[in-house]
Amino acid sequence: MSTVSRTADDQQAIISSYRRYLSKGRASLGEMFGGDVEEYSSGAWLRTATGRKILNCGGYGVFLMGARHPRVITEVTRQLNSNPIATRLLLEPQAARAAEALVQVAPAGLQKVHFACGGAEAVEAAIKLGRAHGKRHLVSMESGYHGKTLGALSVTAKETFQNPFRPLLPDVSHVPYGDAEALDRVLAQHPGEACVIVEPVQGEAGVIIPPDGYLRAVEEACRRHGAFFVLDEIQTGLGRVGHWWAADREGVVPDVLLVGKGLSGGVVPVSALVATPEAFGPFDKDPFIHTSTFSCHPLAMAAAQGAIAAIKEDGLVERAAALGDLLIPQLRDIAVRELGDRVREVRGRGLLIGIEFTVPGLAGDLLLELIGAGVLGNHSLNSSTVMRLTPPAVLTDADVDFLLDAFRYAARAVLN
């Protein structure tokens, strides 16, 4: 049997295992995207079982520093060879070091950290912390996305995801994103008892950018009505939008900032809640009020330290801003030239980029053509008309040219 045949057999075996042991739907989705299997990644590129090289502009915001960044790998390997999982009873130094590193780059005034494993878990922690302060009415934004655990799902205003699992948490309001006056009206009905959670850019909604001044107006409304202000920067934080935090653009300091995705360094999953000392009070007082077995596990703490160090040392925040300024207008020009009025808008901040179409199904078709051309993108869970690109900030000039050429090819191919 030839090598190619063995590879094809292996791929089919993996698809069969997915279908049998994981999810039939996930197996079908994999087949729709060509059935290829990723097996190796480095920097901006991944390699499949068939030997294809694919530029990774997907990953939903995880790979800001690319895959297997040497700084992160060094930190994680060192920890793996010494103490990968801690007892949780004794103190463990990597947790303290990771918390200090995160506070040093967080907006001023956020000084306390709770680590978790995934974004939804960080959202759950924020909801519980708000409740501990008596903030029992949750307010989130229409089309927002905060995860799919029960509490996070309650503030993820998408009926497709919510309906199979009702009843969800009670006392939840959803208001239009970008409409600070609508938020103010809802908060006025719940003085002193609301917890507001908002994204500075709605990623899963299709890279929806609010009006200038919106986050500042949200913060002011929260202060005016005694609401608990949670800013979900799980996707936008740590340089993705060309700033350390999207909050930095407007000088906003929430009660709680949520961090994830890029904090992993693309190596070990980790998320965090970073809070003011006042907001963190209930967790500060009682170390058992909210716990998790793998919170602060040393491998993740090493990855977080490596990720923050890599972002600083490689100037990835500035690089993300520069690449966004380069890519967004060129992608817009190609999209308009090749697809005309089938494109509604190409928009983004930094390396969080959305391409919205006027024709149903075109986003998915373009995503498939783009993969065929050697570039991996993202769909948008809350918007079927938007394809997203979340490239790493380590793209070289040659990588940028490859991305633009592949996008041009895919845009032409999708019409045939």
Coordinates of N, CA and C in Angstrom, one line a residue, residues 151-325:
G151 N -24.6 29.4 33.0 CA -24.7 30.8 33.3 C -24.2 31.6 32.1
A152 N -23.1 31.2 31.5 CA -22.6 32.0 30.3 C -23.6 31.9 29.2
L153 N -24.3 30.8 29.0 CA -25.4 30.7 28.0 C -26.5 31.6 28.3
S154 N -26.8 31.9 29.5 CA -27.9 32.8 29.9 C -27.7 34.2 29.4
V155 N -26.4 34.6 29.3 CA -26.1 35.9 28.8 C -25.6 35.9 27.4
T156 N -25.6 34.8 26.7 CA -25.3 34.6 25.3 C -26.7 34.7 24.6
A157 N -27.0 35.8 24.0 CA -28.4 36.0 23.5 C -28.6 35.4 22.1
K158 N -28.6 34.1 22.1 CA -28.8 33.4 20.8 C -29.8 32.3 21.1
E159 N -31.0 32.4 20.6 CA -32.0 31.3 20.9 C -31.6 30.0 20.4
T160 N -30.8 29.9 19.3 CA -30.4 28.6 18.8 C -29.7 27.8 19.8
F161 N -28.8 28.5 20.6 CA -28.0 27.8 21.6 C -28.8 27.7 22.9
Q162 N -29.7 28.7 23.2 CA -30.4 28.7 24.5 C -31.6 27.7 24.6
N163 N -32.4 27.7 23.5 CA -33.7 27.0 23.6 C -33.6 25.5 24.0
P164 N -32.6 24.7 23.6 CA -32.6 23.3 24.1 C -32.4 23.2 25.6
F165 N -31.9 24.2 26.3 CA -31.5 24.1 27.6 C -32.3 25.0 28.6
R166 N -33.4 25.5 28.2 CA -34.2 26.3 29.1 C -34.9 25.4 30.1
P167 N -35.1 25.9 31.4 CA -35.0 27.3 31.8 C -33.5 27.6 32.1
L168 N -33.1 28.8 31.7 CA -31.7 29.2 32.1 C -31.8 30.1 33.3
L169 N -30.8 30.8 33.6 CA -30.8 31.7 34.8 C -31.9 32.7 34.7
P170 N -32.6 33.0 35.8 CA -33.7 34.0 35.7 C -33.1 35.4 35.7
D171 N -34.0 36.4 35.5 CA -33.7 37.8 35.7 C -32.5 38.2 34.8
V172 N -32.7 38.0 33.5 CA -31.7 38.4 32.5 C -32.4 39.3 31.5
S173 N -31.7 40.5 31.2 CA -32.2 41.4 30.1 C -31.1 41.4 29.0
H174 N -31.6 41.5 27.8 CA -30.7 41.7 26.6 C -31.0 43.0 26.0
V175 N -30.0 43.9 25.8 CA -30.3 45.2 25.1 C -29.5 45.3 23.9
P176 N -29.9 46.2 22.9 CA -29.1 46.3 21.7 C -27.7 46.7 21.9
Y177 N -26.8 46.1 21.2 CA -25.4 46.4 21.3 C -25.1 47.8 20.7
G178 N -24.3 48.5 21.4 CA -23.9 49.9 20.9 C -24.9 51.0 21.3
D179 N -26.0 50.6 22.0 CA -27.0 51.6 22.4 C -26.9 51.8 23.9
A180 N -26.1 52.8 24.3 CA -25.9 53.1 25.7 C -27.2 53.6 26.4
E181 N -28.0 54.3 25.6 CA -29.3 54.8 26.2 C -30.2 53.7 26.5
A182 N -30.3 52.6 25.7 CA -31.1 51.5 26.0 C -30.6 50.8 27.3
L183 N -29.3 50.7 27.4 CA -28.7 50.1 28.6 C -29.1 50.9 29.9
D184 N -29.0 52.2 29.7 CA -29.3 53.1 30.8 C -30.7 52.9 31.3
R185 N -31.6 52.8 30.4 CA -33.0 52.6 30.7 C -33.3 51.3 31.5
V186 N -32.6 50.2 31.1 CA -32.7 49.0 31.8 C -32.1 49.1 33.2
L187 N -31.0 49.7 33.3 CA -30.3 49.8 34.6 C -31.1 50.7 35.6
A188 N -31.8 51.7 35.0 CA -32.6 52.5 35.9 C -33.8 51.7 36.5
Q189 N -34.2 50.6 35.9 CA -35.2 49.8 36.4 C -34.7 48.8 37.5
H190 N -33.4 48.7 37.6 CA -32.8 47.7 38.5 C -31.6 48.4 39.3
P191 N -31.9 49.5 40.0 CA -30.9 50.3 40.7 C -30.1 49.4 41.7
G192 N -28.8 49.4 41.6 CA -28.0 48.7 42.6 C -28.0 47.2 42.6
E193 N -28.7 46.6 41.5 CA -28.8 45.2 41.6 C -28.4 44.5 40.2
A194 N -27.8 45.3 39.3 CA -27.5 44.7 38.0 C -26.1 44.3 37.8
C195 N -25.8 43.3 37.0 CA -24.5 42.9 36.6 C -24.5 43.0 35.1
V196 N -23.7 43.9 34.5 CA -23.6 44.1 33.1 C -22.4 43.4 32.5
I197 N -22.6 42.6 31.5 CA -21.4 42.0 30.8 C -21.5 42.3 29.3
V198 N -20.4 42.8 28.8 CA -20.3 43.3 27.4 C -19.0 43.1 26.8
E199 N -19.0 42.8 25.5 CA -17.7 42.7 24.7 C -17.4 44.1 24.1
P200 N -16.1 44.4 24.1 CA -15.7 45.7 23.4 C -15.9 45.6 21.9
V201 N -15.7 44.4 21.3 CA -16.0 44.2 19.9 C -16.7 42.8 20.0
Q202 N -17.9 42.7 19.3 CA -18.6 41.4 19.3 C -18.0 40.5 18.3
G203 N -17.2 39.5 18.7 CA -16.5 38.6 17.8 C -17.4 37.7 17.1
E204 N -18.1 36.8 17.8 CA -19.0 35.8 17.3 C -20.2 36.4 16.5
A205 N -20.5 37.6 16.8 CA -21.6 38.3 16.1 C -21.2 38.8 14.7
G206 N -19.8 38.6 14.4 CA -19.3 39.0 13.1 C -18.5 40.2 13.1
V207 N -17.7 40.4 14.2 CA -16.8 41.6 14.4 C -17.6 42.8 14.3
I208 N -18.5 43.0 15.2 CA -19.4 44.2 15.3 C -18.7 45.2 16.2
I209 N -18.4 46.4 15.6 CA -17.6 47.4 16.3 C -18.6 48.5 16.8
P210 N -18.7 48.8 18.1 CA -19.7 49.8 18.6 C -19.2 51.2 18.2
P211 N -20.1 52.2 18.4 CA -19.8 53.6 18.2 C -18.7 54.0 19.1
D212 N -17.9 55.0 18.7 CA -16.8 55.5 19.5 C -17.5 56.1 20.8
G213 N -16.9 55.8 21.9 CA -17.4 56.3 23.2 C -18.4 55.4 23.9
Y214 N -18.7 54.3 23.2 CA -19.7 53.3 23.8 C -19.3 52.7 25.1
L215 N -18.1 52.2 25.1 CA -17.6 51.6 26.4 C -17.6 52.6 27.5
R216 N -17.2 53.8 27.2 CA -17.2 54.8 28.3 C -18.6 55.1 28.7
A217 N -19.5 55.1 27.8 CA -20.9 55.4 28.2 C -21.5 54.2 29.0
V218 N -21.1 53.0 28.7 CA -21.5 51.8 29.5 C -20.9 51.9 30.9
E219 N -19.7 52.2 31.0 CA -19.1 52.4 32.3 C -19.8 53.5 33.1
E220 N -20.1 54.6 32.5 CA -20.8 55.7 33.2 C -22.2 55.3 33.7
A221 N -22.9 54.5 32.8 CA -24.2 54.1 33.2 C -24.1 53.1 34.3
C222 N -23.1 52.2 34.3 CA -23.0 51.3 35.5 C -22.7 52.0 36.8
R223 N -21.9 53.0 36.7 CA -21.5 53.8 37.9 C -22.8 54.6 38.4
R224 N -23.5 55.1 37.4 CA -24.7 55.9 37.8 C -25.7 55.1 38.5
H225 N -25.9 53.8 38.1 CA -27.0 53.0 38.6 C -26.5 51.9 39.6
G226 N -25.2 52.0 40.0 CA -24.7 51.0 40.9 C -24.6 49.6 40.4
A227 N -24.3 49.4 39.1 CA -24.2 48.1 38.5 C -22.8 47.6 38.5
F228 N -22.7 46.3 38.4 CA -21.4 45.6 38.4 C -21.0 45.5 36.9
F229 N -19.8 46.0 36.6 CA -19.4 46.1 35.2 C -18.4 45.1 34.8
V230 N -18.8 44.1 34.0 CA -17.9 43.1 33.5 C -17.6 43.3 32.0
L231 N -16.3 43.4 31.7 CA -15.8 43.6 30.3 C -15.2 42.3 29.8
D232 N -15.9 41.6 28.9 CA -15.4 40.4 28.3 C -14.4 40.6 27.2
E233 N -13.1 40.5 27.6 CA -12.1 40.6 26.6 C -11.4 39.3 26.3
I234 N -12.1 38.2 26.4 CA -11.6 36.9 26.2 C -11.0 36.8 24.8
Q235 N -11.7 37.4 23.8 CA -11.2 37.3 22.4 C -10.4 38.6 22.1
T236 N -10.7 39.7 22.6 CA -10.1 41.0 22.1 C -8.8 41.3 22.9
G237 N -8.6 40.7 24.1 CA -7.5 41.2 24.9 C -6.2 40.7 24.5
L238 N -5.1 41.2 25.2 CA -3.8 40.8 25.0 C -3.2 41.1 23.6
G239 N -3.7 42.2 23.0 CA -3.1 42.6 21.7 C -3.9 42.3 20.5
R240 N -4.9 41.5 20.6 CA -5.6 41.0 19.3 C -6.1 42.2 18.5
V241 N -6.6 43.3 19.2 CA -7.2 44.4 18.4 C -6.2 45.6 18.3
G242 N -4.9 45.3 18.5 CA -3.9 46.3 18.3 C -3.7 47.2 19.5
H243 N -4.3 46.8 20.6 CA -4.0 47.4 22.0 C -3.9 46.3 22.9
W244 N -3.2 46.5 24.1 CA -3.2 45.4 25.1 C -4.6 45.0 25.4
W245 N -5.5 46.0 25.5 CA -6.9 45.7 25.8 C -7.8 46.7 24.9
A246 N -8.9 46.2 24.5 CA -9.8 47.1 23.8 C -10.2 48.3 24.7
A247 N -10.3 48.0 26.0 CA -10.7 49.0 27.0 C -9.7 50.2 26.9
D248 N -8.5 49.9 26.6 CA -7.5 51.0 26.6 C -7.8 52.1 25.6
R249 N -8.5 51.9 24.5 CA -8.9 52.9 23.6 C -9.7 54.0 24.2
E250 N -10.5 53.6 25.2 CA -11.4 54.7 25.8 C -11.1 54.9 27.3
G251 N -10.0 54.3 27.8 CA -9.6 54.5 29.1 C -10.6 53.9 30.1
V252 N -11.2 52.8 29.8 CA -12.2 52.2 30.6 C -11.6 51.3 31.6
V253 N -12.1 51.3 32.8 CA -11.6 50.3 33.9 C -12.9 49.7 34.4
P254 N -13.2 48.4 34.1 CA -14.3 47.7 34.6 C -14.1 47.2 36.0
D255 N -15.2 46.7 36.6 CA -15.0 46.0 37.9 C -14.3 44.7 37.7
V256 N -14.6 44.1 36.6 CA -14.0 42.8 36.2 C -13.6 42.7 34.7
L257 N -12.4 42.3 34.4 CA -12.0 42.1 33.1 C -11.8 40.6 32.9
L258 N -12.3 40.0 31.8 CA -12.2 38.6 31.5 C -11.2 38.4 30.4
V259 N -10.3 37.4 30.6 CA -9.1 37.2 29.7 C -9.1 35.7 29.4
G260 N -8.7 35.4 28.1 CA -8.6 34.0 27.7 C -7.9 33.9 26.4
K261 N -8.1 32.9 25.7 CA -7.6 32.6 24.3 C -6.1 32.9 24.2
G262 N -5.7 34.1 23.9 CA -4.2 34.4 23.8 C -3.4 34.1 25.0
L263 N -4.1 34.2 26.2 CA -3.3 33.9 27.5 C -2.7 32.5 27.5
S264 N -3.3 31.6 26.7 CA -2.7 30.3 26.6 C -1.4 30.2 25.9
G265 N -1.1 31.2 25.2 CA 0.1 31.1 24.4 C 0.0 30.2 23.2
G266 N -1.2 29.7 23.0 CA -1.5 28.7 22.0 C -1.0 27.3 22.4
V267 N -0.7 27.1 23.7 CA -0.1 25.9 24.2 C -0.9 25.2 25.3
V268 N -1.3 25.9 26.3 CA -2.0 25.3 27.4 C -3.3 26.2 27.7
P269 N -4.5 25.6 27.6 CA -5.7 26.4 27.9 C -5.6 27.1 29.3
V270 N -6.0 28.4 29.3 CA -6.1 29.1 30.6 C -6.9 30.4 30.3
S271 N -7.7 30.7 31.3 CA -8.4 32.0 31.3 C -8.3 32.7 32.6
A272 N -8.8 33.9 32.7 CA -8.7 34.6 34.0 C -9.7 35.6 34.2
L273 N -10.0 35.9 35.4 CA -10.8 37.1 35.8 C -9.9 38.0 36.6
V274 N -9.8 39.3 36.1 CA -9.0 40.3 36.8 C -9.9 41.4 37.3
A275 N -9.8 41.7 38.6 CA -10.8 42.6 39.2 C -10.1 43.6 40.1
T276 N -10.9 44.7 40.3 CA -10.5 45.6 41.4 C -10.5 44.9 42.7
P277 N -9.8 45.4 43.7 CA -9.8 44.8 45.0 C -11.2 44.8 45.6
E278 N -12.0 45.9 45.4 CA -13.3 46.0 45.9 C -14.2 45.0 45.3
A279 N -14.2 44.8 44.0 CA -15.0 43.8 43.3 C -14.6 42.4 43.7
F280 N -13.3 42.2 43.9 CA -12.9 40.8 44.2 C -13.1 40.4 45.7
G281 N -13.6 41.4 46.5 CA -13.7 41.2 47.9 C -14.2 39.8 48.4
P282 N -15.4 39.3 47.9 CA -15.9 38.0 48.3 C -15.0 36.9 48.1
F283 N -14.3 36.9 46.9 CA -13.3 35.8 46.6 C -12.1 36.0 47.5
D284 N -11.7 37.2 47.8 CA -10.5 37.5 48.6 C -10.7 37.0 50.0
K285 N -11.9 37.2 50.5 CA -12.1 36.8 51.9 C -12.2 35.3 52.2
D286 N -12.8 34.6 51.2 CA -13.0 33.2 51.4 C -12.5 32.4 50.3
P287 N -11.3 31.7 50.4 CA -10.7 31.0 49.3 C -11.5 29.8 48.8
F288 N -12.5 29.4 49.6 CA -13.3 28.2 49.2 C -14.6 28.5 48.6
I289 N -15.0 29.8 48.4 CA -16.3 30.2 47.9 C -16.4 29.9 46.4
H290 N -15.3 29.9 45.7 CA -15.4 29.6 44.3 C -14.0 28.9 43.9
T291 N -14.0 27.6 43.7 CA -12.8 26.9 43.4 C -13.0 26.0 42.2
S292 N -11.8 25.5 41.7 CA -11.8 24.5 40.6 C -10.5 23.7 40.8
T293 N -10.6 22.4 40.6 CA -9.4 21.6 40.7 C -8.2 22.0 39.9
F294 N -8.5 22.4 38.7 CA -7.4 22.8 37.8 C -7.1 24.3 37.7
S295 N -7.8 25.1 38.5 CA -7.5 26.5 38.5 C -6.1 26.7 39.0
C296 N -5.3 27.5 38.3 CA -3.9 27.8 38.7 C -3.0 26.6 38.5
H297 N -3.4 25.6 37.7 CA -2.4 24.5 37.6 C -1.1 25.0 37.0
P298 N 0.0 24.5 37.4 CA 1.3 25.1 37.1 C 1.6 25.1 35.6
L299 N 1.2 24.1 34.8 CA 1.5 24.2 33.4 C 0.8 25.4 32.7
A300 N -0.5 25.6 33.1 CA -1.2 26.8 32.6 C -0.5 28.1 33.0
M301 N -0.1 28.1 34.3 CA 0.5 29.3 34.8 C 1.9 29.6 34.1
A302 N 2.6 28.6 33.8 CA 3.8 28.8 33.0 C 3.5 29.3 31.6
A303 N 2.4 28.7 31.0 CA 2.0 29.2 29.6 C 1.6 30.6 29.6
A304 N 0.9 31.0 30.7 CA 0.4 32.4 30.8 C 1.6 33.4 30.9
Q305 N 2.6 33.0 31.7 CA 3.8 33.8 31.9 C 4.6 33.9 30.5
G306 N 4.7 32.8 29.9 CA 5.4 32.8 28.6 C 4.7 33.6 27.6
A307 N 3.3 33.5 27.5 CA 2.6 34.3 26.6 C 2.7 35.8 26.8
I308 N 2.6 36.2 28.0 CA 2.7 37.7 28.3 C 4.1 38.2 28.0
A309 N 5.1 37.3 28.3 CA 6.5 37.7 28.0 C 6.7 37.8 26.5
A310 N 6.2 36.8 25.7 CA 6.4 36.8 24.3 C 5.7 38.1 23.6
I311 N 4.5 38.4 24.1 CA 3.8 39.6 23.6 C 4.7 40.8 23.8
K312 N 5.3 41.0 25.0 CA 6.1 42.1 25.3 C 7.4 42.1 24.5
E313 N 8.1 41.0 24.5 CA 9.4 40.9 23.9 C 9.4 41.0 22.4
D314 N 8.3 40.5 21.8 CA 8.2 40.5 20.3 C 7.4 41.7 19.8
G315 N 6.9 42.6 20.7 CA 6.2 43.8 20.3 C 4.9 43.4 19.5
L316 N 4.2 42.3 20.0 CA 3.1 41.8 19.2 C 1.9 42.7 19.2
V317 N 1.7 43.5 20.2 CA 0.6 44.4 20.3 C 0.7 45.4 19.1
E318 N 1.9 46.0 19.0 CA 2.2 47.0 17.9 C 2.1 46.3 16.6
R319 N 2.6 45.1 16.5 CA 2.6 44.3 15.3 C 1.2 44.0 14.8
A320 N 0.3 43.7 15.8 CA -1.1 43.4 15.4 C -1.7 44.7 14.9
A321 N -1.5 45.8 15.5 CA -2.0 47.1 15.0 C -1.5 47.4 13.6
A322 N -0.2 47.2 13.3 CA 0.3 47.5 12.0 C -0.2 46.5 10.9
L323 N -0.3 45.3 11.3 CA -0.8 44.3 10.3 C -2.3 44.5 10.0
G324 N -3.1 44.9 11.0 CA -4.5 45.2 10.8 C -4.6 46.4 9.8
D325 N -3.8 47.4 10.1 CA -3.8 48.6 9.2 C -3.4 48.3 7.8

